[in-house]
Short mmCIF file of C-alpha atoms in Angstrom, two decimals:
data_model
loop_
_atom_site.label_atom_id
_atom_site.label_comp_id
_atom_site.label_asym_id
_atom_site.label_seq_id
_atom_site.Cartn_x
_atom_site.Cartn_y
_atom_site.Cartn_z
CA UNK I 283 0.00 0.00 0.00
CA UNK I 284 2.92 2.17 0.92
CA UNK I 285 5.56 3.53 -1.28
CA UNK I 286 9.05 1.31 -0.07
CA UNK I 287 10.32 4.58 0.65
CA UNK I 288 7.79 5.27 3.12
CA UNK I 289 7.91 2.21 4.86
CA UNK I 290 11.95 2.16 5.17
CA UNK I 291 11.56 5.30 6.83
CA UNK I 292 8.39 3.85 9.75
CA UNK I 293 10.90 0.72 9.80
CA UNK I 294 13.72 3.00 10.72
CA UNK I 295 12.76 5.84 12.92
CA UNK I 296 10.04 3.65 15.18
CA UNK I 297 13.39 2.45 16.65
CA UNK I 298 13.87 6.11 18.27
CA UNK I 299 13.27 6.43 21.94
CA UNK I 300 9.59 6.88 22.75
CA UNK I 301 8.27 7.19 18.89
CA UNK I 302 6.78 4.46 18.03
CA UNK I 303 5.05 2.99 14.42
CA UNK I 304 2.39 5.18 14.52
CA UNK I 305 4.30 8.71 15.46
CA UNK I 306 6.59 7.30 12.61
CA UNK I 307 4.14 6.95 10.16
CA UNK I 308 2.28 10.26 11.20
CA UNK I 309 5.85 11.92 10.76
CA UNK I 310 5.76 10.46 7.21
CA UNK I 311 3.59 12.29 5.96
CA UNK I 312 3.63 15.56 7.92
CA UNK I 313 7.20 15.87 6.77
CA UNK I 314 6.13 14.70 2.78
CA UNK I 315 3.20 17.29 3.68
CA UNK I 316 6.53 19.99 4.41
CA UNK I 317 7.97 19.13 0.23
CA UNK I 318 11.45 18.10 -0.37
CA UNK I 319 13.18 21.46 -0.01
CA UNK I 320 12.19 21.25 3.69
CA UNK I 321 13.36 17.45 3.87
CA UNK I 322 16.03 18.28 2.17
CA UNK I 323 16.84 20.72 5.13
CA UNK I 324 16.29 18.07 7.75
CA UNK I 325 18.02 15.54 6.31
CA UNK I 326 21.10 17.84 6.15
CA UNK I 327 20.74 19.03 9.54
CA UNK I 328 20.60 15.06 10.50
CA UNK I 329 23.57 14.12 8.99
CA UNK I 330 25.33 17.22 10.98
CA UNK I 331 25.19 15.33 13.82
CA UNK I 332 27.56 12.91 12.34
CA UNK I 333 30.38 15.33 12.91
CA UNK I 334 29.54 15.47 16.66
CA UNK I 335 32.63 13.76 18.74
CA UNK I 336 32.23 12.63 22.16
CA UNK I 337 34.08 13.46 24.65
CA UNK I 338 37.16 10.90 26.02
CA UNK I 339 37.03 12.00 29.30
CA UNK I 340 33.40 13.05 30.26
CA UNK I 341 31.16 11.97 27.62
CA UNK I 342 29.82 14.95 26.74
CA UNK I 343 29.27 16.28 22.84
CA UNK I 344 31.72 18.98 21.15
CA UNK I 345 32.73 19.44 18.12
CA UNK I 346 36.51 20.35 19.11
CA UNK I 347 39.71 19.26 16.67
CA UNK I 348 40.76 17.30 19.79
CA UNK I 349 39.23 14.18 21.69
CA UNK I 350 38.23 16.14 24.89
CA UNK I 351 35.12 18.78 25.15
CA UNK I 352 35.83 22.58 26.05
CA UNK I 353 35.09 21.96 30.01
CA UNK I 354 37.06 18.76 30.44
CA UNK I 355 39.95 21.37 28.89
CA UNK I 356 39.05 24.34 30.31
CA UNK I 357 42.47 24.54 32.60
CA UNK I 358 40.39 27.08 35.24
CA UNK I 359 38.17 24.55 36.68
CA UNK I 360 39.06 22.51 39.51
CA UNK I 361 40.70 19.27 37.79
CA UNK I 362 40.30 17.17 40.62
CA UNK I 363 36.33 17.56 41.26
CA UNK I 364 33.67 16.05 39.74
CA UNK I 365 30.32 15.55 39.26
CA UNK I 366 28.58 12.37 37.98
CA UNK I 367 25.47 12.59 35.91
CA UNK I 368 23.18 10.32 34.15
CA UNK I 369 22.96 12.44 31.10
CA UNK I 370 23.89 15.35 29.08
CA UNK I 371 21.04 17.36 29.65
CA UNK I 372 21.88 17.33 33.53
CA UNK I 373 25.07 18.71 32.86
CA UNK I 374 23.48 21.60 30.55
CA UNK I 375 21.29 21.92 33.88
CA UNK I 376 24.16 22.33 36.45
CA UNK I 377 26.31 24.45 34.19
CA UNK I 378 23.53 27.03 34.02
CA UNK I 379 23.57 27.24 37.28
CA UNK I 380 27.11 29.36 36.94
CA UNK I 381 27.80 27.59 40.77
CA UNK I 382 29.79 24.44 39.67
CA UNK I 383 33.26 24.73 38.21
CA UNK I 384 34.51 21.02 38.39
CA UNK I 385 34.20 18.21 35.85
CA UNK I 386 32.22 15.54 35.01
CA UNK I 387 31.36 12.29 34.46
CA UNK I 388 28.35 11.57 31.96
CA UNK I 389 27.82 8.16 33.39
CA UNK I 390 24.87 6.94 30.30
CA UNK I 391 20.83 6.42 30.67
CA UNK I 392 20.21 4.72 33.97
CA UNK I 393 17.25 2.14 33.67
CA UNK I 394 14.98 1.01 36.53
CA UNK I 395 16.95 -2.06 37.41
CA UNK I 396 19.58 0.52 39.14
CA UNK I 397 22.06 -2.33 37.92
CA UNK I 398 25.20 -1.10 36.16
CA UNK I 399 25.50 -1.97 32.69
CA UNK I 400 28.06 -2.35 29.82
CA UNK I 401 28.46 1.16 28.87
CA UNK I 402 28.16 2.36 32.46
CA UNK I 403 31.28 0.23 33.91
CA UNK I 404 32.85 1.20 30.61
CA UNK I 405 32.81 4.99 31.77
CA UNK I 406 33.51 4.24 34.99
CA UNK I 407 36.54 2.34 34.09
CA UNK I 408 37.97 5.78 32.11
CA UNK I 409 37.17 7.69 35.16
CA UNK I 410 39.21 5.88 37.81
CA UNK I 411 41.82 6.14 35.03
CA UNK I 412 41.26 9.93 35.25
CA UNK I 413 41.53 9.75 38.85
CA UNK I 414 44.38 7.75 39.87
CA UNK I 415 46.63 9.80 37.26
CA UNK I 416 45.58 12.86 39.15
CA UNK I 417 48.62 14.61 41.42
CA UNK I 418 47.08 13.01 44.63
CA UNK I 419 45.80 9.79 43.16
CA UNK I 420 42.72 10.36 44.15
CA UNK I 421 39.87 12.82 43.42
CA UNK I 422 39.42 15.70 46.11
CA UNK I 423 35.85 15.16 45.98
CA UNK I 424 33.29 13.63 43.70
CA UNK I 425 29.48 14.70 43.73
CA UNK I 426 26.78 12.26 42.69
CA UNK I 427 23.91 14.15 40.57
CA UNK I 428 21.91 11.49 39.72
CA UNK I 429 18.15 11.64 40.13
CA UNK I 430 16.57 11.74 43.46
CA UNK I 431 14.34 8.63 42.54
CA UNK I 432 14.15 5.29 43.99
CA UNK I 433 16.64 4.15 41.20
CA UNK I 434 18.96 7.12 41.87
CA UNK I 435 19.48 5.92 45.15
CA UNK I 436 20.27 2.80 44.22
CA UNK I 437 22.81 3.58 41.37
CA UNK I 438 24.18 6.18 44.26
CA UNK I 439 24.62 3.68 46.41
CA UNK I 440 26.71 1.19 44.03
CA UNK I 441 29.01 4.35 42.50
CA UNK I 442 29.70 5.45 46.48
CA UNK I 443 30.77 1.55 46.96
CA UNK I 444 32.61 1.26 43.86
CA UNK I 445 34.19 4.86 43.55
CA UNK I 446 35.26 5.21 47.93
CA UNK I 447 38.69 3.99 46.94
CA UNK I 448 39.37 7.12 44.18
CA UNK I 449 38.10 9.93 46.49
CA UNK I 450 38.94 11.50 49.49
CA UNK I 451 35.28 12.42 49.55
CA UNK I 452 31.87 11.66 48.04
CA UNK I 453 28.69 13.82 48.31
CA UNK I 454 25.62 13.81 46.62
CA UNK I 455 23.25 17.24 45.73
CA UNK I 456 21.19 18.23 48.66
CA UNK I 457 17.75 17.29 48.32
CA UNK I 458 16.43 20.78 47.49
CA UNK I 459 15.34 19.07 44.61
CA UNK I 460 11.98 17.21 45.42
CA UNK I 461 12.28 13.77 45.85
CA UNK I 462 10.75 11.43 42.37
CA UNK I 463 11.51 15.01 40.08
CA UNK I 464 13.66 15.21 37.74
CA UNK I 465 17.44 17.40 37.12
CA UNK I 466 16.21 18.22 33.76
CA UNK I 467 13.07 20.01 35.08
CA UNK I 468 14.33 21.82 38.15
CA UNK I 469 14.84 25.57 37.90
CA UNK I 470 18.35 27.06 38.22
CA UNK I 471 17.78 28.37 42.01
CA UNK I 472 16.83 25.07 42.94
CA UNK I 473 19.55 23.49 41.64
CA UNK I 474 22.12 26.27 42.60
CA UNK I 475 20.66 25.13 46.16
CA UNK I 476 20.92 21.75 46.12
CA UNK I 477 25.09 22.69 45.03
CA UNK I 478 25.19 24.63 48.16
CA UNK I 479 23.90 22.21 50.51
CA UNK I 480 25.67 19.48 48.93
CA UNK I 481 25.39 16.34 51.67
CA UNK J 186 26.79 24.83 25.72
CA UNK J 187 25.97 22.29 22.99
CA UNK J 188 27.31 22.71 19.37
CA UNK J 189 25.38 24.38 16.50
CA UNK J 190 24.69 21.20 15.09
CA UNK J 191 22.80 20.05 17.91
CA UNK J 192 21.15 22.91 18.61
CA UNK J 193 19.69 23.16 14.77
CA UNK J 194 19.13 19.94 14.80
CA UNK J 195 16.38 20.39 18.04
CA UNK J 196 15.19 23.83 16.76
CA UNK J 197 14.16 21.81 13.55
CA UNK J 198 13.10 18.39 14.84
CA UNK J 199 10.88 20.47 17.86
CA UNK J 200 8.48 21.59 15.22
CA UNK J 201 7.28 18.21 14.13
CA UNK J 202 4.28 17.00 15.64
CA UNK J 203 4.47 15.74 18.81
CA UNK J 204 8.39 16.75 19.32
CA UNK J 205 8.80 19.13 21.67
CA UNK J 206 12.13 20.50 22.29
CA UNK J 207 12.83 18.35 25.21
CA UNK J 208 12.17 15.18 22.85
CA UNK J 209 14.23 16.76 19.72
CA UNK J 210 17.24 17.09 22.73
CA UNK J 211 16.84 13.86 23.38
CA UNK J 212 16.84 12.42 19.51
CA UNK J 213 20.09 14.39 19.28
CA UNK J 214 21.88 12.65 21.87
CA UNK J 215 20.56 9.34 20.89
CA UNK J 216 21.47 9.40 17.41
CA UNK J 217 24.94 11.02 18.32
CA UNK J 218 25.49 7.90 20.50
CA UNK J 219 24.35 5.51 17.21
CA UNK J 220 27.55 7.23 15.98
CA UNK J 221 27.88 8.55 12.08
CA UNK J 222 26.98 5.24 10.11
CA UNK J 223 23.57 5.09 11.58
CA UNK J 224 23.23 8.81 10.92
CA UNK J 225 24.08 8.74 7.43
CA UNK J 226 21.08 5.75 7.07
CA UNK J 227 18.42 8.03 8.55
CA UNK J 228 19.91 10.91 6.93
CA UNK J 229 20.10 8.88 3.40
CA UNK J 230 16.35 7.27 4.89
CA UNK J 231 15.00 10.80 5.04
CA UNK J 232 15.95 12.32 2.11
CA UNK J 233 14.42 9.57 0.20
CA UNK J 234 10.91 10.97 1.56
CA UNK J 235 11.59 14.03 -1.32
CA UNK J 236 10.61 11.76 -4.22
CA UNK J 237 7.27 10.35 -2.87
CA UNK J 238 4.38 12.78 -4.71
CA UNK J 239 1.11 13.24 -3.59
CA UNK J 240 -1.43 12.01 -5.71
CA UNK J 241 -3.26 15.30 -7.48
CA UNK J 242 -6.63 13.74 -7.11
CA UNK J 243 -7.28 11.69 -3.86
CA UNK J 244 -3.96 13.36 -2.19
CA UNK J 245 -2.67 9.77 -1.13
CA UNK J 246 1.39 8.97 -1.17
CA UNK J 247 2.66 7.35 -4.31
CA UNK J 248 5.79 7.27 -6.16
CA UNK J 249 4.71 6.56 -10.08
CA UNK J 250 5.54 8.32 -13.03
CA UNK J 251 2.18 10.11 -13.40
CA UNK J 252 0.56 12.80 -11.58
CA UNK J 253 -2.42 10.37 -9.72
CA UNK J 254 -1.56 7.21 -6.90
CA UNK J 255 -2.57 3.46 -7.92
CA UNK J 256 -5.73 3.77 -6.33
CA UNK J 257 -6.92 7.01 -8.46
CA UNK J 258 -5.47 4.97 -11.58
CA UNK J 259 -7.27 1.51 -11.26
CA UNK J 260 -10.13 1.19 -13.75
CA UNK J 261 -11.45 -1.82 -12.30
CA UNK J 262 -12.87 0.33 -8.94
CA UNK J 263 -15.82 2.26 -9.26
CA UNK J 264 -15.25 5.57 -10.94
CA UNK J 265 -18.00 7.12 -9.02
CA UNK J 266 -18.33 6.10 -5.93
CA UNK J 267 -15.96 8.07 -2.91
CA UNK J 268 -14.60 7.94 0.40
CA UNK J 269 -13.69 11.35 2.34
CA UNK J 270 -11.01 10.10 4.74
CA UNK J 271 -9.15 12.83 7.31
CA UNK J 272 -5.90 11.00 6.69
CA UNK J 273 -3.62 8.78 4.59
CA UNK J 274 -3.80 6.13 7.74
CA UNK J 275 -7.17 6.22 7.38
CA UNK J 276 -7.36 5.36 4.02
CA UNK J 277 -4.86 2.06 4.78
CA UNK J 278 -7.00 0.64 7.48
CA UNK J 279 -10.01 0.59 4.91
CA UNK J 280 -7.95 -0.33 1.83
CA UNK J 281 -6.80 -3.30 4.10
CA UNK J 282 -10.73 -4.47 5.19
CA UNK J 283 -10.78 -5.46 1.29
CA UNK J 284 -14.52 -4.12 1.04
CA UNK J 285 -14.42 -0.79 -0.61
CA UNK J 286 -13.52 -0.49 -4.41
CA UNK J 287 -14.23 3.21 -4.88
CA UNK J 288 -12.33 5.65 -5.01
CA UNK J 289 -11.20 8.23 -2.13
CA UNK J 290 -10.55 11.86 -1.09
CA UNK J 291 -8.06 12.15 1.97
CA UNK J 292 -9.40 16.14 3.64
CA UNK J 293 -6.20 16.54 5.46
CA UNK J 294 -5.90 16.80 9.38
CA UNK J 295 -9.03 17.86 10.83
CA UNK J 296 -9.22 20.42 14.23
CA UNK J 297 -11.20 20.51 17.30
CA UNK J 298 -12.58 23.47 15.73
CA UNK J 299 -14.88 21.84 13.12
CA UNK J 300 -14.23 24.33 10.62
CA UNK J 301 -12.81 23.66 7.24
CA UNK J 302 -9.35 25.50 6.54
CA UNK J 303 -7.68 26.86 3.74
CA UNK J 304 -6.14 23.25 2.74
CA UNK J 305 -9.71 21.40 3.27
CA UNK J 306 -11.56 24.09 1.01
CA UNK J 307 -8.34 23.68 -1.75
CA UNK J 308 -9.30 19.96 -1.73
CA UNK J 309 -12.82 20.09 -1.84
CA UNK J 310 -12.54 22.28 -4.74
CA UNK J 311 -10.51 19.88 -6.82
CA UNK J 312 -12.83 16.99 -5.69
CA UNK J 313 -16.24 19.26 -6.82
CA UNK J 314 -14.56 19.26 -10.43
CA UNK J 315 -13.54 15.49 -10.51
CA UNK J 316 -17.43 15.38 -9.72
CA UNK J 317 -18.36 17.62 -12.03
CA UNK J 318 -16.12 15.80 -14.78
CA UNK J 319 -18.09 12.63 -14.42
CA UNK J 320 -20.53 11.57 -17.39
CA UNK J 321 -23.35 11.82 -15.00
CA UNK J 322 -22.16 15.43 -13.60
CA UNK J 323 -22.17 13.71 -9.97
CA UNK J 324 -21.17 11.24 -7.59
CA UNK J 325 -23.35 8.07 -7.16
CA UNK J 326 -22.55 8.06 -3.60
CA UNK J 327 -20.00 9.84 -1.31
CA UNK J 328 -19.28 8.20 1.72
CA UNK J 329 -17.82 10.49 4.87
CA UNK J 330 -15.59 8.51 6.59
CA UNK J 331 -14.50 10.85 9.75
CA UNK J 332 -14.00 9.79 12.86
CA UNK J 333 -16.72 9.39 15.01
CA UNK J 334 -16.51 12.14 17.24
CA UNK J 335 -17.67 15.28 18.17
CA UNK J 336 -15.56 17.66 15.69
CA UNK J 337 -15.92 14.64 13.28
CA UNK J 338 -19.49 14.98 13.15
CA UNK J 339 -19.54 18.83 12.91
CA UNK J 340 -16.95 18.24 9.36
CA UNK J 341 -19.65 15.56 8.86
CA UNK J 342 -22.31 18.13 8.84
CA UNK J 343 -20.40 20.96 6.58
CA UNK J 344 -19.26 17.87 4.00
CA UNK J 345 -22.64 17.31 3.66
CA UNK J 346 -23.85 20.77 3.03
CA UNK J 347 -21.21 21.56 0.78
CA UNK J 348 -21.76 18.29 -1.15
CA UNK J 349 -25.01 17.15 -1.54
CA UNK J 350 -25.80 19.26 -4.86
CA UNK J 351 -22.39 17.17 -6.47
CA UNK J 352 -24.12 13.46 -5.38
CA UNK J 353 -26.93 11.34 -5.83
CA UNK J 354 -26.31 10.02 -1.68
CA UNK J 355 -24.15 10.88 0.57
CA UNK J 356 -23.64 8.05 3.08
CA UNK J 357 -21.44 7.80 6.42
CA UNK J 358 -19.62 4.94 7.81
CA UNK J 359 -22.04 2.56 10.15
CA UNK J 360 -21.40 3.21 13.71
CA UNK J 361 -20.07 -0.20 14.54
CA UNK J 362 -17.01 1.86 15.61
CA UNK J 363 -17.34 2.79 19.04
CA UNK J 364 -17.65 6.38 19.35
CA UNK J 365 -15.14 8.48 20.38
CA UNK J 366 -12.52 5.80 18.93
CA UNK J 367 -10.21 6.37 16.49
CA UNK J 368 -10.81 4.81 12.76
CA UNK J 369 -6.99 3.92 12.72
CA UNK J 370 -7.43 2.15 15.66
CA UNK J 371 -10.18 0.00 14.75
CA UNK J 372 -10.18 -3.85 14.04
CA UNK J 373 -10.70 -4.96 10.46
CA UNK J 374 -13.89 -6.63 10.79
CA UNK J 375 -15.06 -3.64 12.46
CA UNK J 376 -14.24 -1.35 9.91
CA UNK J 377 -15.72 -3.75 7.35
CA UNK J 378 -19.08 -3.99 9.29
CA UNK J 379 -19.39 -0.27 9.53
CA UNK J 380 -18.71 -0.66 5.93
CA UNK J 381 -21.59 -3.23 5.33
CA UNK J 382 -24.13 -1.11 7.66
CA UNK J 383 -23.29 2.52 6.23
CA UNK J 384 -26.35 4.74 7.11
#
């Protein structure tokens, strides 16, 4: 019934996170609906993300010559702090805050299981690199920004085990930030707050 | 914070329907982490959405040579007979009951609103002269096959208005689809019952 085109496209982009078949097939034809100078447009905007690097150190996107981001080089932030979060857009979060001038660690999605998987142990096996290489050995401190959810805790819980070793201390953001909310969603005071009040 | 790329990228994909910015932020970072392979497939995937045409009498998808879609193009269907569908998924689900061999008119995305805009009047227009062409100067029947719903049934009621001097009957689908549902949504044998029973 469909033109092969159409249906390569469902087939495809139904594998995003959260769209499915049908938002795939109703974004068929709103974009055919847009004409081809307009898809032309999106597809080259898509394939612009192709030249996005990833960070070696943190994780996070840049599009530097080098292999590390802009803060990971930026030589005025403390280099033996850091922060872990579960994903870029935290970081975007806390940086806005203007309060935080450590690193990172982008540690990957987190799923409900609060088990550590492939990727995750991955990253965490370049950041104890990071950290016994520092002057010390050993970070000075290392904040946990994950969410405050019931899975937060428990992926809190297994990086404080794991990571007690490469610190000489470990905090996590104070819970200005209402418990079962989300990082993404909280406004900058809030968050500035829960820097503050670090525990 | 985040390279141009990215942030064209979500400034473009937050304008599609049902992508808000927060969505199109999380797309980017998703397809970053495919890496540039998978990028250039959905890029490559996307563009290939510029050759489908729309069909210049029913407005269905198609990719022939000619200006009309299969459908519009099979002599063996009944050259009088029509279907006013709100959308091309519409059109599928009763193509795939197997009991309708006429031909169809797909209005375009209906509002809450119940009026007709600028694209539904544009349509309607070319769809009063493929009536008009017709050795009889009119439709034998014209079946309005809206959702069931409150702003379906106000369309219902200015279709019918507007059409009733171009057809000898103007039908609508049998309710055997529960109202309030979605005609998308419904079963086959539903759909072909409310077919059957058309009122």
């Amino acid at each position: 019934m469909l033109p092969d085109t159409i249906q390569k496209f469902i087939q495809i982009f139904s594998r995003l996170p959260s769209i499915g078949p049908r938002q795939a097939t109703r974004l068929a034809f709103r974009l055919i609906g847009w004409g081809p100078a307009r898809i032309a447009e999106l597809g080259r905007v898509m394939s612009g993300l192709a030249n996005v690097k990833i960070c070696k150190q943190c994780f996070f996107v840049h599009t530097n010559e080098n292999t590390i981001c802009p803060i990971c080089a930026d030589t005025h932030r403390a280099q033996d702090i850091f922060m872990i979060v579960e994903k870029e857009t935290d970081l975007i979060s806390i940086e806005r805050t203007g309060k935080y001038a450590g690193k990172y660690l982008i540690l990957g999605e987190l799923t409900k299981s609060g088990a550590l998987d492939e990727n995750h142990a991955r990253r965490i096996e370049v950041f104890k690199n990071i950290l016994t290489s520092l002057p010390d050995k050993k970070a000075r401190e290392i904040i946990i920004g994950l969410n405050p959810s019931t899975y937060g805790d428990l992926y809190t819980y297994t990086l404080t085990k794991e990571l007690t070793p490469y610190t000489k201390k470990i905090t996590r953001l104070g819970r200005g930030i209402p418990t079962g909310g989300e990082i993404e969603f909280a406004d900058e005071d809030t968050l500035g707050h829960s820097l503050e009040r670090r525990v």
